Amino acid sequence: MNTAVGEITLQSAPVASAQPTYTQPLRAIATPLESRPQTWLAVPVAAGLALAIHYFVPKREPLPETNYYPVFLSVMLALGMLGAALYPFLVRLHRWMQKMCPILGVAVGAVAGWELMTSCFAVLPLPYFPGPEGVMAAIVSDRALLFDSTWHSLILLLSGYSIGVVVALVTGVTIGWFPHARYWGMPLLKVVGPIPATAWIPLALVVSPSALFSAVGLVALAVWFPVTMLTASGISNTRASYLDVARTLGANRTYLIFRVAIPAALPNIFIGLFMGLGTSFLTLVVAETVGVKSGLGWYVSWAQGWAEYGKVYGALVIMAAFFSTIMTVLFRVRDRVLVWQKGVIKW
Amino acid sequence: MVALNSEVNLSEAASLRVRNVRKEFTSLDGGITPGALALDDVSLSVAAGELVSIVGPSGCGKSTLLRMIAGLTSPTAGEVAIGAEPITAPSADRGLVFQDPNLFPWLTVRRNIEAGLVARGVLREKRGEVDEFMRLVGLESFANSFPHHLSGGMAQRVSLARALINHPRVLLLDEPLGALDAFTRMRMQDEVLRLWRAHGTTMLFVTHDIDEAIYMSDRIVIMTPRPGRIERIIPVSNPRPRDRSSPEFLQLRGEILEIMHFAGRSLSEN
C-alpha cells in the first residue's frame, strides 16, 4: 500500500509541477497515518528519564525549596501517556502527535541534559547557570513583574510595528510606482536605511520628549526600512502584462496601483514584514534596555544587575514564547492573505 | 501595394484605420539598429463589425500591431484611429486577449471576469452579466477557484470572458485559442463567432492556424517579417457556418499556403 502510493506520487510529478493544486491531495495520501514508536514513546520516555535524573542523580548544587520542575515533568509524563492511550482513536490528535512528539520528546530530553550539566555535575556553575528548577522558580515567583514587562513590551512592539508598517507601505508604494519618487527616494533609502535603528538611540533620546516615545519611533524605524525596500521592489517589478491587461480593461491609475501593483507585490511585502519583525524584536529589546524603564528587555538587564540569573533565563524563555507567538500570528495572516499562491512558494 | 491602396479607399467609413504605420524599436544605446524595424508602412482598414484575421510567421509584427491598436505602444510614424479619433491610450473600448491568459493570480475566476466592470466602476449595474459570461465559457463551477487551479485552456477562456464583458467596440485577439485542445478550440471558435454576431464587435484576430483564419474571418491579412509588412489581404466570401472540408475551403487553404510559402522564399532572398 505504501509503495503503491509512492509510485503514484512519483509518476505524477511532472503534471504536479505544472499544476501545483493537484499535488496536494496526492501528498495528503502519501503521508498515511502509521503507528511509529516515536509518536507515542518520545514524550513519556523523555519525561520519565528526566524525572529519574531529577530524583536519583545526586546534586552538587543547592536546589530551591520549590518543586515546579518535577511537577512540570509529571504533567508532561501524564500528558504523554494520555496521548499514547488516545491517539489510535483520534485522527487529528494522531496527526498532531506524529508531527510534534519527536520534537517535544527531544526538548524535554534537552532540559534533562541541562539539569545534568548544572545542578548534578556543576559543569556550568552557579550563579550564572541555574538549573531548570531555579529558572522555573524565578518565573513563578516573579510572575507579576514578568507579566507586566511582557505587556509593556507588547504595547511598545505593536504600536511601533504598526506605525512603521503603515508609513513603509505608503513610502514603498510611492517609491515603487512614481519614477520621480524613485529617483529622489531610492538614494535616501539606500543610504539611510541600512543604519541599524539602534544606532539612532543617542539622537532619539535627545530629540524625543519621552523614552517611550523614542522607543516606539525606533521600532517603527527598524520596520520601516525592510518593508519600504521590499514593497518598492515588489511594486516596480509588477509584471508589465498584468498592467497592460488592466489598462485594456479600462483601469485608471488608482486601479492599477491598488488592484494590480499592490496585490502583485504582496508576496514581497510579506517578506519585508517578516524581516521587519525580526529587526523590531532586536530594536525593542535594546531600546528597553537603554531607555524605557519597563518591558522584557529592561527586565533582563535589571535582573542581571542583581545577578539573578534565574530571572534572566526566565525572561529569555518568556521572550522566546512571546516573539515566536507573534511570528506565528504573522505566518497565519500571510497564509490567509496569500491563499491564492499557496503551493507556489513555501518558507 | 496596389491591393493595399484599394483597401484604404474601399472603407472610408471604416471603424478601425491603420495608415502607413511604421514602428522602430530603439536599441539600448539610443541608436536605431537595422533589425529593430518591427513594422514598415502597414495600412489596414477594418470596417465596423468585421472579423479580420492576421496570419504570418513569428517576427512579422502581428503582436506589435495589436498592441498599437490597443494603445499600449505608439507608432513611430503613421496613424492608428478608431472612427475619427486617433488612438493615444488604452481604453475599455478596445479589449485585448493575450497569448498568455495573464489572469490576475490573486483574484478568483469570478473576480477576474468582473475586473473590467470594477475598473470602470459599473460592477453594481452589470453584476448579472458576470454569471452569463461564466456560463459562456463553461466555468460556473470554478467561480471561486484561483487561477493556479485552472488548466491552460480554462485560464484562456476566463481571459476571453474578462475581455468580452466590457463589450468592447474592437476586440483584439493575439492567438487566443492557440493553447486550447482541438475540440475546445473548435467550440470556442463557434463561441467567438456567436459573440461576434450577437454584439457586432469588430474583431482583429492573430492566429498561426490557417484553418482557423479561413473558418472565422471575413478577410485574412497575410504578413511577412523583417520588416513586418502586409503581403496580401484575402477576402473569404463563403457563407457561414463554413464547412472545414468543403472544396472552396480547401482551395482557399492551398492558396494561402502557397502565398506564405512564397513569402518565405522572398525572405530568404533578402
Short mmCIF file of N, CA, C and O in Angstrom, two decimals, chain B residues 81-167:
data_model
loop_
_atom_site.label_atom_id
_atom_site.label_comp_id
_atom_site.label_asym_id
_atom_site.label_seq_id
_atom_site.Cartn_x
_atom_site.Cartn_y
_atom_site.Cartn_z
N ALA B 81 -6.36 54.88 -35.89
CA ALA B 81 -7.53 55.58 -35.41
C ALA B 81 -8.75 54.67 -35.39
O ALA B 81 -8.84 53.70 -36.14
N ILE B 82 -9.65 54.99 -34.50
CA ILE B 82 -10.96 54.33 -34.50
C ILE B 82 -11.97 55.38 -34.89
O ILE B 82 -12.07 56.42 -34.22
N GLY B 83 -12.70 55.16 -35.97
CA GLY B 83 -13.59 56.19 -36.48
C GLY B 83 -12.77 57.43 -36.78
O GLY B 83 -11.79 57.35 -37.51
N ALA B 84 -13.13 58.55 -36.17
CA ALA B 84 -12.40 59.78 -36.41
C ALA B 84 -11.33 60.03 -35.35
O ALA B 84 -10.47 60.88 -35.52
N GLU B 85 -11.38 59.28 -34.22
CA GLU B 85 -10.48 59.61 -33.11
C GLU B 85 -9.20 58.79 -33.20
O GLU B 85 -9.26 57.57 -33.25
N PRO B 86 -8.05 59.45 -33.21
CA PRO B 86 -6.79 58.73 -33.18
C PRO B 86 -6.58 58.05 -31.82
O PRO B 86 -7.02 58.56 -30.80
N ILE B 87 -5.94 56.88 -31.88
CA ILE B 87 -5.71 56.13 -30.65
C ILE B 87 -4.46 56.65 -29.96
O ILE B 87 -3.38 56.68 -30.56
N THR B 88 -4.60 57.10 -28.72
CA THR B 88 -3.44 57.60 -27.99
C THR B 88 -3.16 56.80 -26.74
O THR B 88 -2.03 56.77 -26.26
N ALA B 89 -4.18 56.19 -26.18
CA ALA B 89 -4.00 55.47 -24.92
C ALA B 89 -4.94 54.27 -24.89
O ALA B 89 -5.90 54.21 -25.65
N PRO B 90 -4.67 53.31 -24.02
CA PRO B 90 -5.57 52.16 -23.92
C PRO B 90 -6.94 52.58 -23.39
O PRO B 90 -7.04 53.57 -22.68
N SER B 91 -7.96 51.84 -23.77
CA SER B 91 -9.28 52.10 -23.22
C SER B 91 -10.10 50.82 -23.25
O SER B 91 -9.77 49.87 -23.98
N ALA B 92 -11.16 50.80 -22.49
CA ALA B 92 -12.03 49.62 -22.44
C ALA B 92 -12.75 49.41 -23.76
O ALA B 92 -13.37 48.39 -23.99
N ASP B 93 -12.67 50.42 -24.65
CA ASP B 93 -13.23 50.33 -25.99
C ASP B 93 -12.57 49.24 -26.82
O ASP B 93 -13.16 48.70 -27.74
N ARG B 94 -11.30 48.99 -26.52
CA ARG B 94 -10.53 48.02 -27.29
C ARG B 94 -10.01 46.95 -26.33
O ARG B 94 -9.05 47.17 -25.60
N GLY B 95 -10.67 45.81 -26.32
CA GLY B 95 -10.25 44.72 -25.47
C GLY B 95 -9.08 43.98 -26.09
O GLY B 95 -8.94 43.95 -27.31
N LEU B 96 -8.25 43.40 -25.25
CA LEU B 96 -7.10 42.68 -25.76
C LEU B 96 -6.97 41.35 -25.02
O LEU B 96 -6.95 41.32 -23.79
N VAL B 97 -6.92 40.27 -25.79
CA VAL B 97 -6.69 38.96 -25.19
C VAL B 97 -5.32 38.48 -25.66
O VAL B 97 -5.06 38.41 -26.85
N PHE B 98 -4.46 38.20 -24.68
CA PHE B 98 -3.08 37.84 -25.00
C PHE B 98 -2.94 36.35 -25.23
O PHE B 98 -3.82 35.56 -24.92
N GLN B 99 -1.78 36.00 -25.77
CA GLN B 99 -1.38 34.61 -25.91
C GLN B 99 -1.40 33.91 -24.55
O GLN B 99 -1.94 32.84 -24.40
N ASP B 100 -0.76 34.55 -23.57
CA ASP B 100 -0.79 34.09 -22.19
C ASP B 100 -2.06 34.65 -21.56
O ASP B 100 -2.37 35.82 -21.74
N PRO B 101 -2.82 33.83 -20.84
CA PRO B 101 -4.08 34.33 -20.29
C PRO B 101 -3.90 35.55 -19.38
O PRO B 101 -4.80 36.39 -19.31
N ASN B 102 -2.75 35.65 -18.70
CA ASN B 102 -2.49 36.79 -17.82
C ASN B 102 -3.62 37.06 -16.84
O ASN B 102 -3.96 38.21 -16.58
N LEU B 103 -4.19 36.00 -16.30
CA LEU B 103 -5.20 36.22 -15.26
C LEU B 103 -4.49 36.77 -14.02
O LEU B 103 -3.33 36.46 -13.78
N PHE B 104 -5.23 37.59 -13.27
CA PHE B 104 -4.66 38.07 -12.02
C PHE B 104 -4.68 36.92 -11.02
O PHE B 104 -5.74 36.48 -10.61
N PRO B 105 -3.50 36.43 -10.62
CA PRO B 105 -3.49 35.21 -9.80
C PRO B 105 -4.11 35.41 -8.42
O PRO B 105 -4.47 34.44 -7.78
N TRP B 106 -4.21 36.65 -7.97
CA TRP B 106 -4.74 36.90 -6.62
C TRP B 106 -6.27 37.02 -6.62
O TRP B 106 -6.86 37.19 -5.57
N LEU B 107 -6.89 36.94 -7.79
CA LEU B 107 -8.35 37.02 -7.86
C LEU B 107 -8.93 35.66 -8.26
O LEU B 107 -8.32 34.94 -9.05
N THR B 108 -10.10 35.36 -7.74
CA THR B 108 -10.77 34.13 -8.16
C THR B 108 -11.25 34.29 -9.59
O THR B 108 -11.21 35.39 -10.15
N VAL B 109 -11.72 33.20 -10.18
CA VAL B 109 -12.20 33.24 -11.57
C VAL B 109 -13.29 34.31 -11.71
O VAL B 109 -13.25 35.15 -12.60
N ARG B 110 -14.25 34.30 -10.78
CA ARG B 110 -15.34 35.26 -10.86
C ARG B 110 -14.80 36.70 -10.79
O ARG B 110 -15.18 37.55 -11.57
N ARG B 111 -13.89 36.94 -9.87
CA ARG B 111 -13.38 38.30 -9.71
C ARG B 111 -12.50 38.72 -10.89
O ARG B 111 -12.42 39.90 -11.22
N ASN B 112 -11.84 37.75 -11.51
CA ASN B 112 -11.10 38.06 -12.72
C ASN B 112 -12.04 38.53 -13.82
O ASN B 112 -11.76 39.51 -14.51
N ILE B 113 -13.16 37.81 -13.96
CA ILE B 113 -14.10 38.18 -15.01
C ILE B 113 -14.73 39.53 -14.70
O ILE B 113 -14.99 40.33 -15.60
N GLU B 114 -14.93 39.80 -13.42
CA GLU B 114 -15.52 41.09 -13.01
C GLU B 114 -14.56 42.26 -13.18
O GLU B 114 -15.00 43.42 -13.12
N ALA B 115 -13.27 41.96 -13.34
CA ALA B 115 -12.24 43.01 -13.23
C ALA B 115 -12.55 44.25 -14.07
O ALA B 115 -12.42 45.38 -13.61
N GLY B 116 -12.99 44.02 -15.32
CA GLY B 116 -13.26 45.15 -16.19
C GLY B 116 -14.40 46.01 -15.67
O GLY B 116 -14.37 47.24 -15.77
N LEU B 117 -15.42 45.35 -15.12
CA LEU B 117 -16.55 46.09 -14.57
C LEU B 117 -16.11 46.91 -13.37
O LEU B 117 -16.52 48.06 -13.19
N VAL B 118 -15.24 46.31 -12.53
CA VAL B 118 -14.74 47.02 -11.36
C VAL B 118 -13.89 48.21 -11.81
O VAL B 118 -14.04 49.33 -11.31
N ALA B 119 -13.03 47.95 -12.81
CA ALA B 119 -12.13 49.01 -13.27
C ALA B 119 -12.92 50.20 -13.81
O ALA B 119 -12.52 51.35 -13.66
N ARG B 120 -14.07 49.93 -14.44
CA ARG B 120 -14.86 51.02 -14.99
C ARG B 120 -15.90 51.53 -14.00
O ARG B 120 -16.67 52.44 -14.30
N GLY B 121 -15.96 50.88 -12.83
CA GLY B 121 -16.89 51.32 -11.80
C GLY B 121 -18.34 51.05 -12.13
O GLY B 121 -19.23 51.79 -11.73
N VAL B 122 -18.62 49.96 -12.86
CA VAL B 122 -20.00 49.65 -13.23
C VAL B 122 -20.43 48.27 -12.73
O VAL B 122 -21.40 47.72 -13.21
N LEU B 123 -19.68 47.75 -11.75
CA LEU B 123 -19.98 46.39 -11.29
C LEU B 123 -21.41 46.28 -10.76
O LEU B 123 -22.11 45.32 -11.03
N ARG B 124 -21.85 47.31 -10.03
CA ARG B 124 -23.16 47.24 -9.39
C ARG B 124 -24.27 47.04 -10.43
O ARG B 124 -25.13 46.18 -10.26
N GLU B 125 -24.22 47.81 -11.51
CA GLU B 125 -25.28 47.73 -12.52
C GLU B 125 -25.20 46.44 -13.33
O GLU B 125 -26.20 45.93 -13.80
N LYS B 126 -23.98 45.94 -13.54
CA LYS B 126 -23.82 44.85 -14.51
C LYS B 126 -23.45 43.52 -13.87
O LYS B 126 -22.97 42.63 -14.56
N ARG B 127 -23.68 43.39 -12.59
CA ARG B 127 -23.27 42.17 -11.91
C ARG B 127 -23.88 40.92 -12.56
O ARG B 127 -23.26 39.86 -12.61
N GLY B 128 -25.11 41.06 -13.07
CA GLY B 128 -25.80 39.92 -13.67
C GLY B 128 -25.04 39.33 -14.85
O GLY B 128 -25.10 38.12 -15.09
N GLU B 129 -24.30 40.18 -15.54
CA GLU B 129 -23.59 39.69 -16.73
C GLU B 129 -22.45 38.75 -16.38
O GLU B 129 -22.02 37.95 -17.21
N VAL B 130 -21.95 38.86 -15.15
CA VAL B 130 -20.82 38.03 -14.78
C VAL B 130 -21.18 36.56 -14.91
O VAL B 130 -20.44 35.76 -15.49
N ASP B 131 -22.37 36.20 -14.39
CA ASP B 131 -22.81 34.81 -14.48
C ASP B 131 -22.97 34.39 -15.94
O ASP B 131 -22.59 33.28 -16.32
N GLU B 132 -23.51 35.29 -16.72
CA GLU B 132 -23.72 35.00 -18.13
C GLU B 132 -22.40 34.66 -18.82
O GLU B 132 -22.30 33.68 -19.58
N PHE B 133 -21.38 35.45 -18.52
CA PHE B 133 -20.09 35.21 -19.18
C PHE B 133 -19.38 33.99 -18.62
O PHE B 133 -18.64 33.32 -19.34
N MET B 134 -19.64 33.70 -17.33
CA MET B 134 -19.04 32.49 -16.79
C MET B 134 -19.67 31.26 -17.42
O MET B 134 -19.00 30.26 -17.69
N ARG B 135 -20.98 31.34 -17.66
CA ARG B 135 -21.67 30.23 -18.31
C ARG B 135 -21.16 30.08 -19.74
O ARG B 135 -20.92 28.99 -20.22
N LEU B 136 -20.96 31.21 -20.39
CA LEU B 136 -20.50 31.20 -21.78
C LEU B 136 -19.21 30.39 -21.92
O LEU B 136 -19.05 29.62 -22.86
N VAL B 137 -18.29 30.58 -21.00
CA VAL B 137 -17.03 29.86 -21.11
C VAL B 137 -17.05 28.57 -20.29
O VAL B 137 -16.02 27.91 -20.16
N GLY B 138 -18.21 28.23 -19.75
CA GLY B 138 -18.37 26.94 -19.10
C GLY B 138 -17.57 26.76 -17.83
O GLY B 138 -17.05 25.69 -17.56
N LEU B 139 -17.47 27.82 -17.04
CA LEU B 139 -16.63 27.73 -15.85
C LEU B 139 -17.39 28.08 -14.57
O LEU B 139 -16.79 28.48 -13.59
N GLU B 140 -18.73 27.89 -14.61
CA GLU B 140 -19.52 28.25 -13.42
C GLU B 140 -19.00 27.55 -12.18
O GLU B 140 -18.93 28.14 -11.10
N SER B 141 -18.63 26.28 -12.34
CA SER B 141 -18.26 25.52 -11.14
C SER B 141 -16.87 25.91 -10.63
O SER B 141 -16.46 25.46 -9.56
N PHE B 142 -16.16 26.73 -11.40
CA PHE B 142 -14.84 27.19 -10.94
C PHE B 142 -14.86 28.63 -10.47
O PHE B 142 -13.81 29.24 -10.30
N ALA B 143 -16.08 29.16 -10.26
CA ALA B 143 -16.21 30.59 -9.95
C ALA B 143 -15.28 31.02 -8.83
O ALA B 143 -14.67 32.08 -8.89
N ASN B 144 -15.15 30.18 -7.80
CA ASN B 144 -14.37 30.62 -6.64
C ASN B 144 -12.98 29.99 -6.60
O ASN B 144 -12.32 30.03 -5.57
N SER B 145 -12.55 29.42 -7.73
CA SER B 145 -11.19 28.88 -7.76
C SER B 145 -10.21 29.98 -8.10
O SER B 145 -10.56 30.95 -8.76
N PHE B 146 -8.98 29.78 -7.69
CA PHE B 146 -7.93 30.71 -8.08
C PHE B 146 -7.28 30.22 -9.37
O PHE B 146 -7.29 29.01 -9.64
N PRO B 147 -6.74 31.14 -10.16
CA PRO B 147 -6.21 30.75 -11.48
C PRO B 147 -5.22 29.60 -11.45
O PRO B 147 -5.14 28.85 -12.41
N HIS B 148 -4.46 29.45 -10.36
CA HIS B 148 -3.47 28.35 -10.40
C HIS B 148 -4.14 26.98 -10.32
O HIS B 148 -3.49 25.97 -10.47
N HIS B 149 -5.46 26.96 -10.09
CA HIS B 149 -6.19 25.70 -10.14
C HIS B 149 -6.62 25.34 -11.57
O HIS B 149 -7.11 24.24 -11.79
N LEU B 150 -6.51 26.28 -12.50
CA LEU B 150 -7.07 26.07 -13.84
C LEU B 150 -6.03 25.50 -14.78
O LEU B 150 -4.84 25.76 -14.65
N SER B 151 -6.50 24.73 -15.76
CA SER B 151 -5.61 24.30 -16.84
C SER B 151 -5.40 25.49 -17.77
O SER B 151 -6.13 26.49 -17.70
N GLY B 152 -4.42 25.38 -18.65
CA GLY B 152 -4.13 26.48 -19.57
C GLY B 152 -5.34 26.89 -20.39
O GLY B 152 -5.61 28.07 -20.59
N GLY B 153 -6.08 25.91 -20.86
CA GLY B 153 -7.25 26.18 -21.70
C GLY B 153 -8.34 26.89 -20.92
O GLY B 153 -8.93 27.86 -21.40
N MET B 154 -8.61 26.41 -19.70
CA MET B 154 -9.63 27.06 -18.88
C MET B 154 -9.24 28.50 -18.60
O MET B 154 -10.07 29.41 -18.64
N ALA B 155 -7.96 28.70 -18.30
CA ALA B 155 -7.49 30.06 -17.99
C ALA B 155 -7.73 30.98 -19.18
O ALA B 155 -8.16 32.13 -19.02
N GLN B 156 -7.47 30.46 -20.39
CA GLN B 156 -7.66 31.31 -21.56
C GLN B 156 -9.13 31.64 -21.77
O GLN B 156 -9.48 32.72 -22.23
N ARG B 157 -10.01 30.72 -21.41
CA ARG B 157 -11.44 31.01 -21.54
C ARG B 157 -11.85 32.10 -20.56
O ARG B 157 -12.67 32.97 -20.88
N VAL B 158 -11.30 32.06 -19.36
CA VAL B 158 -11.59 33.13 -18.40
C VAL B 158 -11.11 34.46 -18.96
O VAL B 158 -11.81 35.48 -18.88
N SER B 159 -9.92 34.43 -19.54
CA SER B 159 -9.35 35.66 -20.07
C SER B 159 -10.22 36.23 -21.19
O SER B 159 -10.40 37.45 -21.30
N LEU B 160 -10.80 35.34 -21.99
CA LEU B 160 -11.69 35.77 -23.07
C LEU B 160 -12.96 36.40 -22.48
O LEU B 160 -13.39 37.49 -22.90
N ALA B 161 -13.51 35.74 -21.48
CA ALA B 161 -14.72 36.28 -20.84
C ALA B 161 -14.42 37.63 -20.20
O ALA B 161 -15.24 38.55 -20.24
N ARG B 162 -13.23 37.76 -19.62
CA ARG B 162 -12.85 39.00 -18.95
C ARG B 162 -12.81 40.16 -19.94
O ARG B 162 -13.19 41.27 -19.63
N ALA B 163 -12.32 39.86 -21.17
CA ALA B 163 -12.25 40.92 -22.18
C ALA B 163 -13.63 41.24 -22.74
O ALA B 163 -13.98 42.38 -23.00
N LEU B 164 -14.45 40.19 -22.92
CA LEU B 164 -15.75 40.39 -23.58
C LEU B 164 -16.76 41.10 -22.71
O LEU B 164 -17.67 41.76 -23.20
N ILE B 165 -16.60 40.99 -21.40
CA ILE B 165 -17.63 41.53 -20.50
C ILE B 165 -17.72 43.06 -20.61
O ILE B 165 -18.74 43.65 -20.29
N ASN B 166 -16.66 43.68 -21.11
CA ASN B 166 -16.69 45.13 -21.30
C ASN B 166 -17.40 45.54 -22.59
O ASN B 166 -17.54 46.72 -22.87
N HIS B 167 -17.84 44.58 -23.38
CA HIS B 167 -18.45 44.85 -24.69
C HIS B 167 -17.63 45.86 -25.48
O HIS B 167 -18.11 46.94 -25.84
#
